[in-house]
Amino acid sequence: MKKLEEQFFKTLMILATLLIVGSFFGIIFTILKKGLPAMNMDMITQIPQGGYYQGSKGGVLNAIAGSLFLALGASALALAASLPIVMYLNVYLKKSSVLGRITRLSFDVLFGIPSIVYGTFAFTLMIYFGNKASLLAGIITVAALVVPVMVRTMDEAFRSCPKELSDAAYSLGATRWETAKVLVLQAVSGIQTAVLLAFGRAIGDTAAVMFTAGFGDHIPSSLASPAPTLPLAIFFQLSSPSEAVQARAYASALILTFIVLVISIASRLLGKRLQKNKTRS
Amino acid sequence: MTNTPHISVQNLNLYYGTRQALKNININIPDKKVTSFIGPSGCGKTSLLKTFNRLHDSALDVRVAGKVLVDGENIYDKQVEVTHIRKKMGLLSQRPFPLPLSIYGNVAYGPKLHGVKDKPLLDALVEQRLKEVALWDEVKDRLHTPATGLSIGQQQRLCLARGLAVEPEIILGDEPTSALDPKSTHKVEELFLELKNKYTIVLVTHILRQARRVSDYIVFVYDGQIIEFGPTEELLLNPKEELTKDYIRGFFS
Ligand SMILES: Nc1ncnc2c1ncn2[C@@H]1O[C@H](COP(=O)(O)OP(=O)(O)OP(=O)(O)O)[C@@H](O)[C@H]1O
Ligand SMILES: [Mg+2]
């Protein structure tokens, strides 16, 4: 009887794992199969011809650049906002204080809010202040969207630092701020994971940028110009009646997937370097 | 007590929430001697040690009442700056916790905090402290590699060097050898014997033989109270209290 139970749950686990891994490869396979035929150098070196991606000539360089600017900007801004929050939660607030619990709970709630809500909220503000869609507006909106992911992931990394480590810093006469810096070093790989997750969410999000970052056929030249993004490009291309244009949507998806892949691998490598370098003083 | 006390604890009570973990502690810890705290697990040794450099400050729900005088100054006075108190003490915990820095960075951390910027001076300081804990020869070729690459015994000596580098007057050791093998334990014990000429050493230990080897005075703690305090041999061979007798008999028979 026990044996049967064991066997049953083991099979269940294997099936679940296969399902996930299977869908992952399924997605990659679909994108490759449908995207590769439409893929060419023009896709990544040209801006679209024929307006809003509806032509079958030119490329999506504008959206690649826009997405990269937006995701990098939003990740940087979110990091600048999250790190102080996490330091405050973990070093300045006493463990399990009421304020700490409320803050963590609010981030959990914010995490569950769909990105369209962030987009609409930011859009309402923009109308109120009379601003047009721009790269900056997109960056701010997406930063707000990814701060909860970042805070929660970094918070876990900080919380897993042993108490004795901060005690060690304190007993050498470190102030709270100096102790916080030690914890940042200790948590560096967790912080890296947090930024990576945030970047992935930022570059893939469509709803938050639709109204705030806008779209256009050109590479954004300043923070004030509208920023086309890959997810929106895919959306436009896929909704085209022309099959040639639809195929280009898969090529765009291929590019987006590739960027995320490159960024995760690069940040892994960078993380290893950091791990070595941080010991250099 | 012949010397003037270095640390003087007066009517100290400590509560975790509503639970009292230390009850009316009074003790004078002599200058430049080794004083060991012994007692069963959970009796409050660590809690007491932490009151000496106010490590309970950052914990929620911990209340300390009473006085701890260090060099005659009550460290729980409102005006006293906590970093100033902590700088006077080096802490060794049960397991070594190197900072996420290089070997060099660990030792130089304290001096840097307190304003030493001169590189040659820092180099000299690091060398001196690592020699003081007999680690220099083992690590001099890899000073700039991560401290976590050292063995546990080496890490513990590194943590000691790190503590000594802020030029403390007092060394607090919370079972500093409990994670070490006999050889490293022996090394650390030797170090304590050497260091007691310059520092006041307060040790928490589970090992009665260790207490006997290194300490001048022993304090027996039981259930949050100090039961007995006296010179090492006297307390171990001739305990006055029944509880102390029972505890010691448990070890030596
Ligand atoms: N942070 C805390 N919150 C609540 N209770 C605690 C806390 N730390 C310790 N205690 C309790 O206080 C008592 C004393 O603990 P302490 O760690 O000082 O004992 P100890 O003598 O150092 O024990 P050991 O020899 O096992 O290290 C124990 O009953 C313990 O459960
Ligand atoms: Mg203890």
mmCIF file of N, CA, C and O in Angstrom, chain A residues 83-134:
data_model
loop_
_atom_site.group_PDB
_atom_site.id
_atom_site.type_symbol
_atom_site.label_atom_id
_atom_site.label_comp_id
_atom_site.label_asym_id
_atom_site.label_seq_id
_atom_site.Cartn_x
_atom_site.Cartn_y
_atom_site.Cartn_z
ATOM 1 N N LEU A 83 16.300 48.800 -3.133
ATOM 2 C CA LEU A 83 17.407 48.522 -2.227
ATOM 3 C C LEU A 83 17.250 49.258 -0.894
ATOM 4 O O LEU A 83 17.366 48.642 0.166
ATOM 5 N N PRO A 84 16.955 50.565 -0.931
ATOM 6 C CA PRO A 84 16.745 51.260 0.350
ATOM 7 C C PRO A 84 15.592 50.657 1.151
ATOM 8 O O PRO A 84 15.695 50.520 2.370
ATOM 9 N N ILE A 85 14.514 50.250 0.460
ATOM 10 C CA ILE A 85 13.374 49.663 1.165
ATOM 11 C C ILE A 85 13.812 48.392 1.881
ATOM 12 O O ILE A 85 13.539 48.185 3.064
ATOM 13 N N VAL A 86 14.536 47.543 1.150
ATOM 14 C CA VAL A 86 14.943 46.263 1.719
ATOM 15 C C VAL A 86 15.939 46.465 2.862
ATOM 16 O O VAL A 86 15.879 45.791 3.888
ATOM 17 N N MET A 87 16.849 47.407 2.682
ATOM 18 C CA MET A 87 17.800 47.700 3.759
ATOM 19 C C MET A 87 17.052 48.185 4.995
ATOM 20 O O MET A 87 17.355 47.775 6.115
ATOM 21 N N TYR A 88 16.087 49.032 4.773
ATOM 22 C CA TYR A 88 15.321 49.554 5.905
ATOM 23 C C TYR A 88 14.570 48.427 6.612
ATOM 24 O O TYR A 88 14.608 48.311 7.829
ATOM 25 N N LEU A 89 13.931 47.583 5.819
ATOM 26 C CA LEU A 89 13.169 46.472 6.394
ATOM 27 C C LEU A 89 14.053 45.545 7.222
ATOM 28 O O LEU A 89 13.656 45.062 8.270
ATOM 29 N N ASN A 90 15.261 45.310 6.743
ATOM 30 C CA ASN A 90 16.078 44.275 7.359
ATOM 31 C C ASN A 90 17.082 44.767 8.384
ATOM 32 O O ASN A 90 17.502 44.004 9.243
ATOM 33 N N VAL A 91 17.500 46.008 8.258
ATOM 34 C CA VAL A 91 18.528 46.481 9.182
ATOM 35 C C VAL A 91 17.976 47.474 10.186
ATOM 36 O O VAL A 91 18.299 47.412 11.370
ATOM 37 N N TYR A 92 17.124 48.362 9.720
ATOM 38 C CA TYR A 92 16.659 49.411 10.618
ATOM 39 C C TYR A 92 15.439 48.986 11.422
ATOM 40 O O TYR A 92 15.298 49.336 12.572
ATOM 41 N N LEU A 93 14.559 48.226 10.787
ATOM 42 C CA LEU A 93 13.393 47.751 11.523
ATOM 43 C C LEU A 93 13.756 46.502 12.293
ATOM 44 O O LEU A 93 14.508 45.660 11.807
ATOM 45 N N LYS A 94 13.219 46.384 13.486
ATOM 46 C CA LYS A 94 13.473 45.156 14.231
ATOM 47 C C LYS A 94 12.723 44.007 13.578
ATOM 48 O O LYS A 94 11.691 44.204 12.950
ATOM 49 N N LYS A 95 13.258 42.806 13.759
ATOM 50 C CA LYS A 95 12.651 41.625 13.150
ATOM 51 C C LYS A 95 11.167 41.548 13.517
ATOM 52 O O LYS A 95 10.789 41.775 14.654
ATOM 53 N N SER A 96 10.364 41.232 12.539
ATOM 54 C CA SER A 96 8.931 41.043 12.717
ATOM 55 C C SER A 96 8.221 42.225 13.382
ATOM 56 O O SER A 96 7.307 42.041 14.153
ATOM 57 N N SER A 97 8.665 43.430 13.074
ATOM 58 C CA SER A 97 7.939 44.586 13.593
ATOM 59 C C SER A 97 6.647 44.763 12.805
ATOM 60 O O SER A 97 6.511 44.251 11.699
ATOM 61 N N VAL A 98 5.700 45.483 13.376
ATOM 62 C CA VAL A 98 4.394 45.644 12.733
ATOM 63 C C VAL A 98 4.536 46.369 11.393
ATOM 64 O O VAL A 98 3.981 45.940 10.376
ATOM 65 N N LEU A 99 5.328 47.442 11.390
ATOM 66 C CA LEU A 99 5.527 48.199 10.153
ATOM 67 C C LEU A 99 6.126 47.293 9.069
ATOM 68 O O LEU A 99 5.718 47.335 7.909
ATOM 69 N N GLY A 100 7.075 46.447 9.487
ATOM 70 C CA GLY A 100 7.698 45.521 8.549
ATOM 71 C C GLY A 100 6.680 44.580 7.949
ATOM 72 O O GLY A 100 6.652 44.352 6.741
ATOM 73 N N ARG A 101 5.802 44.050 8.803
ATOM 74 C CA ARG A 101 4.799 43.104 8.319
ATOM 75 C C ARG A 101 3.842 43.769 7.358
ATOM 76 O O ARG A 101 3.473 43.208 6.327
ATOM 77 N N ILE A 102 3.419 44.988 7.719
ATOM 78 C CA ILE A 102 2.485 45.705 6.843
ATOM 79 C C ILE A 102 3.139 45.978 5.493
ATOM 80 O O ILE A 102 2.535 45.777 4.437
ATOM 81 N N THR A 103 4.405 46.413 5.530
ATOM 82 C CA THR A 103 5.110 46.711 4.283
ATOM 83 C C THR A 103 5.209 45.466 3.412
ATOM 84 O O THR A 103 4.900 45.502 2.212
ATOM 85 N N ARG A 104 5.598 44.356 4.014
ATOM 86 C CA ARG A 104 5.753 43.126 3.231
ATOM 87 C C ARG A 104 4.413 42.692 2.652
ATOM 88 O O ARG A 104 4.333 42.278 1.494
ATOM 89 N N LEU A 105 3.355 42.817 3.453
ATOM 90 C CA LEU A 105 2.034 42.443 2.983
ATOM 91 C C LEU A 105 1.631 43.315 1.794
ATOM 92 O O LEU A 105 1.117 42.818 0.784
ATOM 93 N N SER A 106 1.908 44.638 1.895
ATOM 94 C CA SER A 106 1.501 45.513 0.786
ATOM 95 C C SER A 106 2.237 45.155 -0.492
ATOM 96 O O SER A 106 1.662 45.221 -1.572
ATOM 97 N N PHE A 107 3.489 44.768 -0.365
ATOM 98 C CA PHE A 107 4.205 44.383 -1.574
ATOM 99 C C PHE A 107 3.654 43.098 -2.169
ATOM 100 O O PHE A 107 3.614 42.942 -3.380
ATOM 101 N N ASP A 108 3.213 42.184 -1.293
ATOM 102 C CA ASP A 108 2.588 40.969 -1.801
ATOM 103 C C ASP A 108 1.318 41.300 -2.571
ATOM 104 O O ASP A 108 1.037 40.716 -3.617
ATOM 105 N N VAL A 109 0.553 42.247 -2.039
ATOM 106 C CA VAL A 109 -0.675 42.650 -2.710
ATOM 107 C C VAL A 109 -0.354 43.328 -4.039
ATOM 108 O O VAL A 109 -0.922 42.995 -5.087
ATOM 109 N N LEU A 110 0.593 44.275 -4.003
ATOM 110 C CA LEU A 110 0.985 44.989 -5.220
ATOM 111 C C LEU A 110 1.458 44.015 -6.297
ATOM 112 O O LEU A 110 1.202 44.197 -7.481
ATOM 113 N N PHE A 111 2.147 42.963 -5.848
ATOM 114 C CA PHE A 111 2.668 41.965 -6.767
ATOM 115 C C PHE A 111 1.540 41.312 -7.551
ATOM 116 O O PHE A 111 1.701 40.958 -8.713
ATOM 117 N N GLY A 112 0.380 41.177 -6.914
ATOM 118 C CA GLY A 112 -0.732 40.491 -7.557
ATOM 119 C C GLY A 112 -1.567 41.377 -8.461
ATOM 120 O O GLY A 112 -2.445 40.895 -9.157
ATOM 121 N N ILE A 113 -1.309 42.684 -8.442
ATOM 122 C CA ILE A 113 -2.112 43.582 -9.273
ATOM 123 C C ILE A 113 -1.681 43.472 -10.732
ATOM 124 O O ILE A 113 -0.497 43.563 -11.036
ATOM 125 N N PRO A 114 -2.638 43.248 -11.644
ATOM 126 C CA PRO A 114 -2.259 43.082 -13.047
ATOM 127 C C PRO A 114 -1.649 44.359 -13.631
ATOM 128 O O PRO A 114 -1.989 45.459 -13.195
ATOM 129 N N SER A 115 -0.782 44.170 -14.617
ATOM 130 C CA SER A 115 -0.016 45.319 -15.091
ATOM 131 C C SER A 115 -0.896 46.343 -15.806
ATOM 132 O O SER A 115 -0.577 47.521 -15.846
ATOM 133 N N ILE A 116 -2.046 45.884 -16.320
ATOM 134 C CA ILE A 116 -2.939 46.841 -16.996
ATOM 135 C C ILE A 116 -3.414 47.912 -16.018
ATOM 136 O O ILE A 116 -3.619 49.067 -16.372
ATOM 137 N N VAL A 117 -3.540 47.505 -14.741
ATOM 138 C CA VAL A 117 -3.975 48.463 -13.726
ATOM 139 C C VAL A 117 -2.893 49.532 -13.516
ATOM 140 O O VAL A 117 -3.182 50.729 -13.427
ATOM 141 N N TYR A 118 -1.637 49.087 -13.466
ATOM 142 C CA TYR A 118 -0.543 50.058 -13.379
ATOM 143 C C TYR A 118 -0.582 50.997 -14.576
ATOM 144 O O TYR A 118 -0.449 52.206 -14.463
ATOM 145 N N GLY A 119 -0.786 50.403 -15.754
ATOM 146 C CA GLY A 119 -0.813 51.190 -16.977
ATOM 147 C C GLY A 119 -1.914 52.226 -16.955
ATOM 148 O O GLY A 119 -1.679 53.405 -17.229
ATOM 149 N N THR A 120 -3.119 51.788 -16.570
ATOM 150 C CA THR A 120 -4.255 52.713 -16.549
ATOM 151 C C THR A 120 -4.032 53.819 -15.524
ATOM 152 O O THR A 120 -4.291 54.994 -15.783
ATOM 153 N N PHE A 121 -3.553 53.409 -14.356
ATOM 154 C CA PHE A 121 -3.310 54.377 -13.295
ATOM 155 C C PHE A 121 -2.319 55.441 -13.761
ATOM 156 O O PHE A 121 -2.562 56.648 -13.625
ATOM 157 N N ALA A 122 -1.193 54.985 -14.362
ATOM 158 C CA ALA A 122 -0.178 55.926 -14.830
ATOM 159 C C ALA A 122 -0.759 56.804 -15.933
ATOM 160 O O ALA A 122 -0.497 58.006 -15.992
ATOM 161 N N PHE A 123 -1.594 56.187 -16.774
ATOM 162 C CA PHE A 123 -2.184 56.933 -17.886
ATOM 163 C C PHE A 123 -3.090 58.057 -17.363
ATOM 164 O O PHE A 123 -3.063 59.183 -17.852
ATOM 165 N N THR A 124 -3.875 57.726 -16.332
ATOM 166 C CA THR A 124 -4.744 58.736 -15.724
ATOM 167 C C THR A 124 -3.916 59.914 -15.213
ATOM 168 O O THR A 124 -4.243 61.077 -15.439
ATOM 169 N N LEU A 125 -2.831 59.577 -14.522
ATOM 170 C CA LEU A 125 -1.948 60.628 -14.017
ATOM 171 C C LEU A 125 -1.399 61.477 -15.163
ATOM 172 O O LEU A 125 -1.327 62.702 -15.073
ATOM 173 N N MET A 126 -1.013 60.779 -16.245
ATOM 174 C CA MET A 126 -0.411 61.497 -17.369
ATOM 175 C C MET A 126 -1.403 62.471 -17.997
ATOM 176 O O MET A 126 -1.047 63.592 -18.351
ATOM 177 N N ILE A 127 -2.643 62.022 -18.116
ATOM 178 C CA ILE A 127 -3.666 62.910 -18.681
ATOM 179 C C ILE A 127 -3.832 64.119 -17.774
ATOM 180 O O ILE A 127 -3.869 65.264 -18.208
ATOM 181 N N TYR A 128 -3.867 63.835 -16.483
ATOM 182 C CA TYR A 128 -4.039 64.897 -15.502
ATOM 183 C C TYR A 128 -2.940 65.942 -15.642
ATOM 184 O O TYR A 128 -3.188 67.145 -15.598
ATOM 185 N N PHE A 129 -1.706 65.485 -15.800
ATOM 186 C CA PHE A 129 -0.590 66.422 -15.915
ATOM 187 C C PHE A 129 -0.345 66.866 -17.350
ATOM 188 O O PHE A 129 0.571 67.615 -17.628
ATOM 189 N N GLY A 130 -1.155 66.338 -18.270
ATOM 190 C CA GLY A 130 -1.041 66.757 -19.658
ATOM 191 C C GLY A 130 0.207 66.248 -20.353
ATOM 192 O O GLY A 130 0.748 66.909 -21.243
ATOM 193 N N ASN A 131 0.711 65.074 -19.930
ATOM 194 C CA ASN A 131 1.897 64.522 -20.595
ATOM 195 C C ASN A 131 1.505 63.553 -21.693
ATOM 196 O O ASN A 131 0.480 62.890 -21.609
ATOM 197 N N LYS A 132 2.382 63.477 -22.708
ATOM 198 C CA LYS A 132 2.168 62.474 -23.752
ATOM 199 C C LYS A 132 2.963 61.220 -23.416
ATOM 200 O O LYS A 132 3.871 61.245 -22.597
ATOM 201 N N ALA A 133 2.567 60.133 -24.066
ATOM 202 C CA ALA A 133 3.299 58.881 -23.862
ATOM 203 C C ALA A 133 4.763 59.082 -24.221
ATOM 204 O O ALA A 133 5.088 59.679 -25.233
ATOM 205 N N SER A 134 5.643 58.568 -23.347
ATOM 206 C CA SER A 134 7.065 58.756 -23.594
ATOM 207 C C SER A 134 7.862 57.624 -22.954
ATOM 208 O O SER A 134 7.347 56.874 -22.126
#
